[in-house]
Amino acid sequence: MAGELTAEISKIPLEISFAQGNGGSIIATDVDNNGSYDLIVTERGYIGAYATNGKLLWSRRLDIRLSEHAEIHGLPGLHGPGVQAGDINGDGKIEVLFLDQESRVRVLRGDTGQDLWSIKLEPPSGAKQWEHLVIANFRGKGDRDLLLQATNKMGYRMGRYIGAYSLESLQAGKRVPLWQRDDFGACAHSGARVADLDGDGRDEVLGATILSPEGNILVKVDIQGHLDSLTVADVRSDFPGLEVVMLEEGILNRIFLVGHGGVIWNTAHKKRLEPQNSVVGHFTNERTNMQIWCRSRQNTYQTPFVFNGYGHLFAEYIMNDVIPPDWSTTGIEEISPIHWTGKKHHLACAKERHKADDVTIFDPISGRFMLRIHEKASRLYVADILGDWREEIIVANENQLHIYSNPQINPRPGQPPLWSQPHYRRSKMTWNYYNP
């Protein structure tokens, strides 16, 4: 490890290896309700639950629905975990949900992995199968609802088919959806996300179209091309609720800031550089509004740029001017904001691009590498799994998970846990390569 920050490592041996392809990933949840977060690992034909102390809690060989490039193979997309976890019946215990390759919703006990119930659902006309699922709260009853999504079976695949279901109805064998649509404006490479944008306790469905909890279109963004990335955050403190950052790939290559009521602003880099991936957070001492970092698409010599919360260009630089001399010229990927230091502002975490290699924590405004971790990272997941509201770095290195934590004393230990923010919890369940 090198840089001005430090990290401690712990290792978890896995039953499987991530070395073969790009299906499957990691999510965090407390599967056995003991007050500590655990990690669920998915790979083709496999789901396993591991405690952060390295203990294997349970594992199953199951035909879980996973994929690689969503536009070719369907959802959940590159590095998509294909699994959800939550208390779906109000009994205080966690259940684990996934889709199999036959459009069957399967529900397991979180603490043991044993089967609880399952139900097969017919996919929409035009789709091969249901491909992506998200636990949601559409009726104001908690995590009692389910969102399903599918792509078109022919051509460039987009998740236009979407349906909402009551989980209690599904458990009772009733297959009638709460609502269903075949015109959802999806991200090109990722599954739908949900978040409670307006603070009414119910989730909206997020894409180029934002749907109400009842499945009605609230906002339809005029995308010229397709969306590459979508992030939810409280970007503007002067607007109520949360905002959605959308990145467009096309002729215009725009960045949109969208609220519950519509588009707040859209802008583009002065050279129309494609933004492709974003990291949203408080990267400066300005406390009221967030900044939006965009990676840019170039295969080499990336040119990241940063907009402030009002859509004004704040900073830009050439990645190769700031990376270590032996870092790949292809730059970085799988990029997340990270609460690492315990201070008020975010940093960003990423892995080396296009190969299983090193990990960095960097300053999004200047690009300065503040920590470099020598790794063989094929997956990179950032989440608070140790419970002090700072976040850890979880790396999949072939047949091990490596957990990196900050060994320094937390300067603000009394902060509310990040998991208490519903949109944080939702995002850590539905991430993939394009939307960490």
Short mmCIF file of C-alpha atoms in Angstrom, two decimals:
data_model
loop_
_atom_site.label_atom_id
_atom_site.label_comp_id
_atom_site.label_asym_id
_atom_site.label_seq_id
_atom_site.Cartn_x
_atom_site.Cartn_y
_atom_site.Cartn_z
CA MET A 1 0.00 0.00 0.00
CA ALA A 2 1.21 3.51 -0.76
CA GLY A 3 -0.06 7.06 -0.29
CA GLU A 4 -1.01 9.49 2.46
CA LEU A 5 -3.84 7.29 3.79
CA THR A 6 -3.48 3.89 5.44
CA ALA A 7 -5.57 0.71 5.44
CA GLU A 8 -5.79 -2.58 7.30
CA ILE A 9 -6.73 -5.81 5.56
CA SER A 10 -8.69 -8.88 6.59
CA LYS A 11 -9.31 -11.85 4.32
CA ILE A 12 -12.24 -14.18 3.73
CA PRO A 13 -11.63 -17.45 1.86
CA LEU A 14 -14.33 -18.26 -0.70
CA GLU A 15 -15.66 -21.55 -2.01
CA ILE A 16 -15.68 -20.15 -5.54
CA SER A 17 -13.43 -17.94 -7.63
CA PHE A 18 -14.19 -14.71 -9.46
CA ALA A 19 -11.44 -15.35 -11.98
CA GLN A 20 -13.74 -16.74 -14.70
CA GLY A 21 -15.87 -14.02 -16.30
CA ASN A 22 -18.01 -11.14 -15.09
CA GLY A 23 -21.26 -12.57 -13.77
CA GLY A 24 -22.04 -12.18 -10.07
CA SER A 25 -20.88 -9.93 -7.29
CA ILE A 26 -21.32 -8.91 -3.62
CA ILE A 27 -23.92 -7.25 -1.40
CA ALA A 28 -23.91 -6.52 2.34
CA THR A 29 -26.70 -7.30 4.79
CA ASP A 30 -27.13 -8.77 8.27
CA VAL A 31 -28.34 -12.21 7.20
CA ASP A 32 -28.56 -13.73 10.68
CA ASN A 33 -29.83 -10.66 12.57
CA ASN A 34 -26.93 -10.59 15.04
CA GLY A 35 -26.25 -6.88 14.59
CA SER A 36 -23.23 -7.31 12.29
CA TYR A 37 -23.17 -6.99 8.53
CA ASP A 38 -22.40 -10.04 6.44
CA LEU A 39 -21.55 -10.42 2.75
CA ILE A 40 -23.58 -12.34 0.19
CA VAL A 41 -21.48 -13.52 -2.75
CA THR A 42 -22.96 -14.63 -6.06
CA GLU A 43 -21.35 -16.39 -8.99
CA ARG A 44 -22.82 -18.50 -11.75
CA GLY A 45 -24.69 -21.32 -10.03
CA TYR A 46 -23.73 -20.13 -6.53
CA ILE A 47 -24.95 -18.03 -3.59
CA GLY A 48 -22.94 -17.91 -0.37
CA ALA A 49 -23.23 -15.90 2.86
CA TYR A 50 -20.04 -15.03 4.75
CA ALA A 51 -19.51 -13.25 8.05
CA THR A 52 -16.87 -10.51 8.05
CA ASN A 53 -14.77 -12.65 10.42
CA GLY A 54 -14.33 -15.12 7.55
CA LYS A 55 -16.88 -17.72 8.61
CA LEU A 56 -18.98 -19.32 5.90
CA LEU A 57 -22.56 -19.07 7.18
CA TRP A 58 -24.16 -21.05 4.36
CA SER A 59 -23.95 -21.64 0.63
CA ARG A 60 -26.18 -23.04 -2.09
CA ARG A 61 -25.60 -24.27 -5.63
CA LEU A 62 -28.53 -22.64 -7.41
CA ASP A 63 -29.35 -21.48 -10.93
CA ILE A 64 -29.32 -17.76 -10.10
CA ARG A 65 -29.97 -15.32 -12.94
CA LEU A 66 -26.72 -13.47 -13.68
CA SER A 67 -25.33 -11.92 -16.84
CA GLU A 68 -22.47 -9.89 -18.26
CA HIS A 69 -23.07 -7.09 -20.77
CA ALA A 70 -26.75 -6.23 -20.31
CA GLU A 71 -27.20 -4.81 -23.81
CA ILE A 72 -26.19 -8.23 -25.23
CA HIS A 73 -27.04 -10.77 -22.53
CA GLY A 74 -29.78 -9.00 -20.57
CA LEU A 75 -29.89 -7.99 -16.92
CA PRO A 76 -28.63 -7.69 -14.19
CA GLY A 77 -25.56 -6.71 -16.21
CA LEU A 78 -21.82 -6.63 -15.71
CA HIS A 79 -20.95 -7.41 -12.07
CA GLY A 80 -24.62 -7.22 -11.08
CA PRO A 81 -25.17 -9.31 -7.92
CA GLY A 82 -28.59 -10.63 -8.98
CA VAL A 83 -29.72 -10.98 -5.37
CA GLN A 84 -31.68 -8.94 -2.83
CA ALA A 85 -32.02 -9.14 0.93
CA GLY A 86 -34.57 -7.67 3.32
CA ASP A 87 -37.28 -8.38 5.87
CA ILE A 88 -40.09 -8.93 3.40
CA ASN A 89 -42.77 -10.14 5.83
CA GLY A 90 -42.21 -8.05 8.96
CA ASP A 91 -41.02 -10.88 11.18
CA GLY A 92 -37.74 -9.14 11.98
CA LYS A 93 -35.69 -11.67 9.99
CA ILE A 94 -33.88 -11.26 6.71
CA GLU A 95 -34.90 -13.12 3.58
CA VAL A 96 -32.75 -13.53 0.46
CA LEU A 97 -34.43 -13.23 -2.94
CA PHE A 98 -33.27 -13.97 -6.47
CA LEU A 99 -34.54 -14.90 -9.91
CA ASP A 100 -33.56 -18.18 -11.50
CA GLN A 101 -33.20 -18.80 -15.22
CA GLU A 102 -36.85 -19.90 -15.50
CA SER A 103 -38.37 -16.57 -14.35
CA ARG A 104 -38.97 -18.05 -10.91
CA VAL A 105 -38.75 -15.79 -7.86
CA ARG A 106 -37.05 -17.76 -5.11
CA VAL A 107 -36.94 -16.81 -1.44
CA LEU A 108 -34.44 -18.23 1.07
CA ARG A 109 -34.00 -17.86 4.82
CA GLY A 110 -31.28 -15.32 5.45
CA ASP A 111 -29.74 -17.15 8.39
CA THR A 112 -29.57 -20.65 6.87
CA GLY A 113 -30.12 -20.31 3.12
CA GLN A 114 -32.97 -22.83 3.26
CA ASP A 115 -35.84 -22.52 0.79
CA LEU A 116 -38.91 -20.67 2.03
CA TRP A 117 -41.06 -20.33 -1.08
CA SER A 118 -40.92 -19.71 -4.81
CA ILE A 119 -43.21 -18.78 -7.66
CA LYS A 120 -42.79 -18.85 -11.42
CA LEU A 121 -43.97 -15.79 -13.35
CA GLU A 122 -44.56 -15.55 -17.07
CA PRO A 123 -42.30 -12.95 -18.68
CA PRO A 124 -43.83 -10.13 -20.73
CA SER A 125 -44.45 -10.65 -24.43
CA GLY A 126 -41.27 -9.57 -26.20
CA ALA A 127 -38.95 -10.67 -23.38
CA LYS A 128 -37.22 -14.01 -22.90
CA GLN A 129 -37.53 -14.03 -19.11
CA TRP A 130 -37.65 -11.85 -16.05
CA GLU A 131 -34.04 -10.83 -15.44
CA HIS A 132 -33.73 -8.33 -12.59
CA LEU A 133 -35.50 -7.94 -9.26
CA VAL A 134 -35.51 -5.19 -6.63
CA ILE A 135 -37.11 -5.18 -3.18
CA ALA A 136 -39.23 -2.03 -2.94
CA ASN A 137 -41.83 -0.19 -0.88
CA PHE A 138 -44.58 0.92 -3.22
CA ARG A 139 -47.58 0.78 -0.86
CA GLY A 140 -46.06 2.35 2.26
CA LYS A 141 -45.94 -1.00 4.08
CA GLY A 142 -42.15 -1.43 4.15
CA ASP A 143 -40.12 -3.89 2.08
CA ARG A 144 -43.23 -5.82 1.07
CA ASP A 145 -43.13 -5.24 -2.68
CA LEU A 146 -41.03 -6.46 -5.57
CA LEU A 147 -40.01 -4.81 -8.83
CA LEU A 148 -39.22 -7.09 -11.77
CA GLN A 149 -37.56 -6.02 -15.01
CA ALA A 150 -36.78 -7.60 -18.39
CA THR A 151 -35.13 -6.59 -21.64
CA ASN A 152 -36.34 -7.07 -25.20
CA LYS A 153 -35.26 -10.43 -26.60
CA MET A 154 -34.10 -9.08 -29.98
CA GLY A 155 -31.54 -6.40 -30.88
CA TYR A 156 -29.87 -4.00 -28.46
CA ARG A 157 -31.37 -5.06 -25.15
CA MET A 158 -32.92 -2.45 -22.86
CA GLY A 159 -34.99 -3.06 -19.74
CA ARG A 160 -38.22 -1.59 -21.06
CA TYR A 161 -40.48 -4.24 -19.41
CA ILE A 162 -41.21 -3.64 -15.77
CA GLY A 163 -43.74 -4.88 -13.23
CA ALA A 164 -44.54 -4.36 -9.55
CA TYR A 165 -45.86 -7.13 -7.29
CA SER A 166 -46.97 -7.56 -3.71
CA LEU A 167 -44.68 -10.11 -2.07
CA GLU A 168 -47.43 -11.41 0.19
CA SER A 169 -49.60 -12.02 -2.88
CA LEU A 170 -46.79 -13.85 -4.63
CA GLN A 171 -46.23 -16.01 -1.57
CA ALA A 172 -49.94 -16.86 -1.65
CA GLY A 173 -49.60 -17.94 -5.28
CA LYS A 174 -51.32 -14.86 -6.75
CA ARG A 175 -49.57 -13.65 -9.90
CA VAL A 176 -51.54 -10.46 -10.60
CA PRO A 177 -49.18 -7.44 -10.60
CA LEU A 178 -49.83 -4.19 -8.81
CA TRP A 179 -48.99 -2.57 -12.15
CA GLN A 180 -46.96 -3.30 -15.26
CA ARG A 181 -45.41 -1.30 -18.13
CA ASP A 182 -43.64 -2.03 -21.42
CA ASP A 183 -42.29 1.49 -22.07
CA PHE A 184 -39.87 2.08 -19.20
CA GLY A 185 -36.91 4.31 -20.13
CA ALA A 186 -34.11 2.16 -18.75
CA CYS A 187 -30.37 2.59 -18.42
CA ALA A 188 -28.58 0.80 -21.24
CA HIS A 189 -26.28 -1.32 -19.11
CA SER A 190 -27.98 -1.55 -15.72
CA GLY A 191 -31.16 -2.58 -13.98
CA ALA A 192 -33.73 -0.18 -12.58
CA ARG A 193 -33.11 1.42 -9.23
CA VAL A 194 -35.67 2.55 -6.68
CA ALA A 195 -35.58 5.35 -4.11
CA ASP A 196 -38.00 7.47 -2.13
CA LEU A 197 -37.34 10.79 -3.85
CA ASP A 198 -40.05 12.89 -2.23
CA GLY A 199 -39.86 11.51 1.33
CA ASP A 200 -43.40 10.11 1.47
CA GLY A 201 -42.17 6.68 2.58
CA ARG A 202 -42.75 5.02 -0.82
CA ASP A 203 -40.31 4.29 -3.62
CA GLU A 204 -40.18 5.72 -7.10
CA VAL A 205 -38.67 3.70 -9.99
CA LEU A 206 -35.70 5.39 -11.58
CA GLY A 207 -34.58 5.51 -15.19
CA ALA A 208 -34.89 7.97 -18.05
CA THR A 209 -38.51 7.83 -17.00
CA ILE A 210 -39.23 8.19 -13.28
CA LEU A 211 -42.30 6.24 -12.22
CA SER A 212 -44.54 6.87 -9.23
CA PRO A 213 -45.18 4.09 -6.69
CA GLU A 214 -48.38 3.42 -8.66
CA GLY A 215 -46.44 2.98 -11.90
CA ASN A 216 -47.39 6.31 -13.49
CA ILE A 217 -44.86 8.47 -15.33
CA LEU A 218 -43.76 11.39 -13.15
CA VAL A 219 -40.83 12.57 -15.26
CA LYS A 220 -39.78 11.68 -18.79
CA VAL A 221 -36.32 12.91 -19.71
CA ASP A 222 -35.69 13.58 -23.40
CA ILE A 223 -32.67 11.35 -23.93
CA GLN A 224 -30.90 11.57 -27.30
CA GLY A 225 -29.23 8.16 -27.32
CA HIS A 226 -29.35 6.26 -24.03
CA LEU A 227 -28.46 6.55 -20.36
CA ASP A 228 -25.13 5.10 -19.30
CA SER A 229 -25.37 5.77 -15.57
CA LEU A 230 -27.82 6.83 -12.85
CA THR A 231 -27.09 7.93 -9.26
CA VAL A 232 -29.36 9.07 -6.41
CA ALA A 233 -28.24 11.69 -3.85
CA ASP A 234 -29.30 14.88 -2.10
CA VAL A 235 -27.32 16.99 -4.57
CA ARG A 236 -29.15 20.27 -3.95
CA SER A 237 -30.15 21.16 -0.41
CA ASP A 238 -32.45 23.93 -1.69
CA PHE A 239 -34.69 21.38 -3.43
CA PRO A 240 -36.92 19.06 -1.40
CA GLY A 241 -36.09 15.37 -1.33
CA LEU A 242 -33.47 13.59 -3.38
CA GLU A 243 -32.22 14.13 -6.91
CA VAL A 244 -31.21 11.75 -9.68
CA VAL A 245 -28.02 12.29 -11.70
CA MET A 246 -28.36 10.84 -15.21
CA LEU A 247 -25.54 10.55 -17.75
CA GLU A 248 -26.40 10.43 -21.43
CA GLU A 249 -24.45 8.76 -24.22
CA GLY A 250 -25.26 10.14 -27.67
CA ILE A 251 -24.66 13.18 -29.84
CA LEU A 252 -25.18 15.61 -26.96
CA ASN A 253 -23.55 13.64 -24.10
CA ARG A 254 -25.42 15.52 -21.40
CA ILE A 255 -25.53 15.37 -17.61
CA PHE A 256 -29.01 15.77 -16.10
CA LEU A 257 -30.00 16.66 -12.56
CA VAL A 258 -33.59 15.52 -12.09
CA GLY A 259 -35.90 15.94 -9.13
CA HIS A 260 -39.30 14.51 -8.29
CA GLY A 261 -40.89 17.36 -10.20
CA GLY A 262 -38.76 17.24 -13.36
CA VAL A 263 -35.41 18.22 -14.82
CA ILE A 264 -33.61 20.82 -12.68
CA TRP A 265 -30.82 21.36 -15.20
CA ASN A 266 -28.89 19.67 -17.95
CA THR A 267 -25.45 20.51 -19.25
CA ALA A 268 -22.52 19.04 -21.14
CA HIS A 269 -18.76 19.31 -21.20
CA LYS A 270 -17.59 22.12 -23.50
CA LYS A 271 -16.04 19.53 -25.86
CA ARG A 272 -19.08 17.24 -25.61
CA LEU A 273 -17.00 14.57 -23.90
CA GLU A 274 -19.13 11.59 -22.96
CA PRO A 275 -19.50 11.54 -19.14
CA GLN A 276 -20.08 7.73 -18.96
CA ASN A 277 -19.70 7.18 -15.17
CA SER A 278 -20.34 9.53 -12.26
CA VAL A 279 -19.37 9.86 -8.63
CA VAL A 280 -21.61 12.18 -6.61
CA GLY A 281 -20.65 13.58 -3.22
CA HIS A 282 -19.33 16.41 -1.10
CA PHE A 283 -15.82 16.73 -2.54
CA THR A 284 -15.09 20.26 -1.29
CA ASN A 285 -15.70 22.26 1.89
CA GLU A 286 -18.99 23.49 0.41
CA ARG A 287 -21.52 21.82 2.66
CA THR A 288 -24.88 22.61 1.11
CA ASN A 289 -24.60 21.14 -2.39
CA MET A 290 -22.78 18.15 -3.84
CA GLN A 291 -20.49 17.90 -6.84
CA ILE A 292 -20.76 15.52 -9.80
CA TRP A 293 -17.55 13.88 -11.05
CA CYS A 294 -17.67 12.34 -14.53
CA ARG A 295 -15.04 9.91 -15.76
CA SER A 296 -15.19 10.55 -19.54
CA ARG A 297 -15.16 7.67 -21.97
CA GLN A 298 -11.72 7.71 -23.58
CA ASN A 299 -10.07 4.31 -23.77
CA THR A 300 -6.78 5.95 -22.79
CA TYR A 301 -5.90 9.33 -21.30
CA GLN A 302 -9.25 9.88 -19.65
CA THR A 303 -10.23 13.49 -18.95
CA PRO A 304 -12.40 13.56 -15.81
CA PHE A 305 -14.48 16.68 -15.22
CA VAL A 306 -16.53 17.90 -12.26
CA PHE A 307 -19.73 19.96 -12.23
CA ASN A 308 -21.12 21.69 -9.16
CA GLY A 309 -24.73 21.33 -8.03
CA TYR A 310 -25.81 24.12 -10.37
CA GLY A 311 -24.41 22.51 -13.51
CA HIS A 312 -21.31 24.70 -13.79
CA LEU A 313 -17.94 23.20 -14.68
CA PHE A 314 -15.90 23.14 -11.47
CA ALA A 315 -12.72 21.19 -12.31
CA GLU A 316 -11.14 18.97 -14.97
CA TYR A 317 -7.80 17.26 -15.53
CA ILE A 318 -6.09 14.57 -17.56
CA MET A 319 -5.98 11.31 -15.63
CA ASN A 320 -2.51 10.42 -16.88
CA ASP A 321 -1.15 13.63 -15.35
CA VAL A 322 -2.12 12.49 -11.85
CA ILE A 323 -1.93 8.67 -11.78
CA PRO A 324 1.22 6.82 -10.67
CA PRO A 325 3.63 6.22 -13.57
CA ASP A 326 3.06 2.44 -13.53
CA TRP A 327 -0.75 2.69 -13.52
CA SER A 328 -2.49 1.64 -16.72
CA THR A 329 -3.18 4.41 -19.27
CA THR A 330 -6.73 3.02 -19.54
CA GLY A 331 -7.49 4.73 -16.22
CA ILE A 332 -10.03 3.66 -13.61
CA GLU A 333 -13.39 1.90 -13.39
CA GLU A 334 -16.05 0.69 -10.89
CA ILE A 335 -15.90 4.06 -9.16
CA SER A 336 -17.75 4.89 -5.93
CA PRO A 337 -17.83 7.80 -3.50
CA ILE A 338 -16.39 6.72 -0.17
CA HIS A 339 -16.60 7.96 3.42
CA TRP A 340 -13.11 6.84 4.43
CA THR A 341 -11.53 9.44 6.71
CA GLY A 342 -14.52 10.14 8.96
CA LYS A 343 -14.45 13.80 7.95
CA LYS A 344 -17.42 15.49 6.32
CA HIS A 345 -16.31 15.25 2.72
CA HIS A 346 -16.20 12.24 0.42
CA LEU A 347 -13.31 10.79 -1.50
CA ALA A 348 -13.65 8.29 -4.35
CA CYS A 349 -12.58 4.67 -4.71
CA ALA A 350 -11.87 2.80 -7.94
CA LYS A 351 -9.99 -0.10 -9.46
CA GLU A 352 -7.60 -0.21 -12.38
CA ARG A 353 -9.51 -0.41 -15.64
CA HIS A 354 -9.92 -3.44 -17.91
CA LYS A 355 -8.03 -5.88 -15.72
CA ALA A 356 -8.02 -7.43 -12.26
CA ASP A 357 -5.49 -5.14 -10.65
CA ASP A 358 -4.88 -2.36 -8.15
CA VAL A 359 -7.33 -0.23 -6.16
CA THR A 360 -7.09 3.44 -5.26
CA ILE A 361 -8.71 6.08 -3.09
CA PHE A 362 -8.41 9.42 -4.85
CA ASP A 363 -9.50 13.04 -4.56
CA PRO A 364 -12.15 13.63 -7.26
CA ILE A 365 -11.38 17.35 -7.59
CA SER A 366 -7.66 17.03 -8.31
CA GLY A 367 -7.39 13.33 -9.21
CA ARG A 368 -4.61 12.91 -6.64
CA PHE A 369 -4.13 9.28 -5.55
CA MET A 370 -4.26 9.26 -1.75
CA LEU A 371 -4.02 5.49 -1.26
CA ARG A 372 -2.92 2.77 -3.64
CA ILE A 373 -3.60 -0.86 -2.79
CA HIS A 374 -1.75 -3.51 -4.75
CA GLU A 375 -4.42 -6.05 -5.64
CA LYS A 376 -5.96 -8.37 -8.19
CA ALA A 377 -9.39 -6.80 -7.94
CA SER A 378 -12.05 -8.32 -10.19
CA ARG A 379 -14.89 -6.74 -8.14
CA LEU A 380 -14.89 -3.63 -5.99
CA TYR A 381 -17.69 -2.92 -3.50
CA VAL A 382 -17.75 0.02 -1.09
CA ALA A 383 -20.04 -0.14 1.95
CA ASP A 384 -20.10 0.44 5.70
CA ILE A 385 -19.87 -3.14 6.94
CA LEU A 386 -18.07 -2.50 10.25
CA GLY A 387 -20.70 -0.13 11.58
CA ASP A 388 -18.90 3.14 12.34
CA TRP A 389 -20.51 4.97 9.35
CA ARG A 390 -17.15 5.13 7.58
CA GLU A 391 -17.03 2.78 4.61
CA GLU A 392 -14.83 -0.20 3.89
CA ILE A 393 -13.41 -1.42 0.58
CA ILE A 394 -14.36 -5.00 -0.30
CA VAL A 395 -12.28 -6.54 -3.08
CA ALA A 396 -12.91 -9.86 -4.81
CA ASN A 397 -9.47 -11.34 -5.50
CA GLU A 398 -10.00 -14.69 -7.23
CA ASN A 399 -11.08 -17.05 -4.40
CA GLN A 400 -10.85 -14.53 -1.56
CA LEU A 401 -12.56 -11.38 -0.36
CA HIS A 402 -10.19 -8.72 0.96
CA ILE A 403 -11.71 -6.16 3.32
CA TYR A 404 -9.79 -2.90 3.73
CA SER A 405 -10.66 -0.61 6.63
CA ASN A 406 -9.32 2.66 8.01
CA PRO A 407 -7.23 1.92 11.14
CA GLN A 408 -7.25 5.55 12.28
CA ILE A 409 -9.53 6.77 15.06
CA ASN A 410 -12.88 7.93 13.68
CA PRO A 411 -13.04 11.71 14.31
CA ARG A 412 -16.87 11.71 14.29
CA PRO A 413 -18.04 8.40 15.79
CA GLY A 414 -21.54 9.63 16.62
CA GLN A 415 -22.71 10.05 13.05
CA PRO A 416 -25.86 8.10 12.07
CA PRO A 417 -25.08 4.92 10.15
CA LEU A 418 -25.21 5.25 6.38
CA TRP A 419 -27.61 2.29 6.29
CA SER A 420 -30.20 4.48 8.04
CA GLN A 421 -30.55 6.35 4.73
CA PRO A 422 -33.04 4.30 2.67
CA HIS A 423 -31.54 5.35 -0.66
CA TYR A 424 -28.09 4.18 0.50
CA ARG A 425 -29.49 0.78 1.39
CA ARG A 426 -31.30 0.53 -1.95
CA SER A 427 -28.22 1.52 -3.96
CA LYS A 428 -25.98 -1.06 -2.28
CA MET A 429 -28.44 -3.80 -3.31
CA THR A 430 -28.79 -2.81 -6.98
CA TRP A 431 -25.28 -1.83 -8.03
CA ASN A 432 -23.31 -3.08 -10.98
CA TYR A 433 -20.23 -2.08 -12.95
CA TYR A 434 -21.82 1.05 -14.44
CA ASN A 435 -23.65 2.14 -11.28
CA PRO A 436 -21.62 1.25 -8.17
#
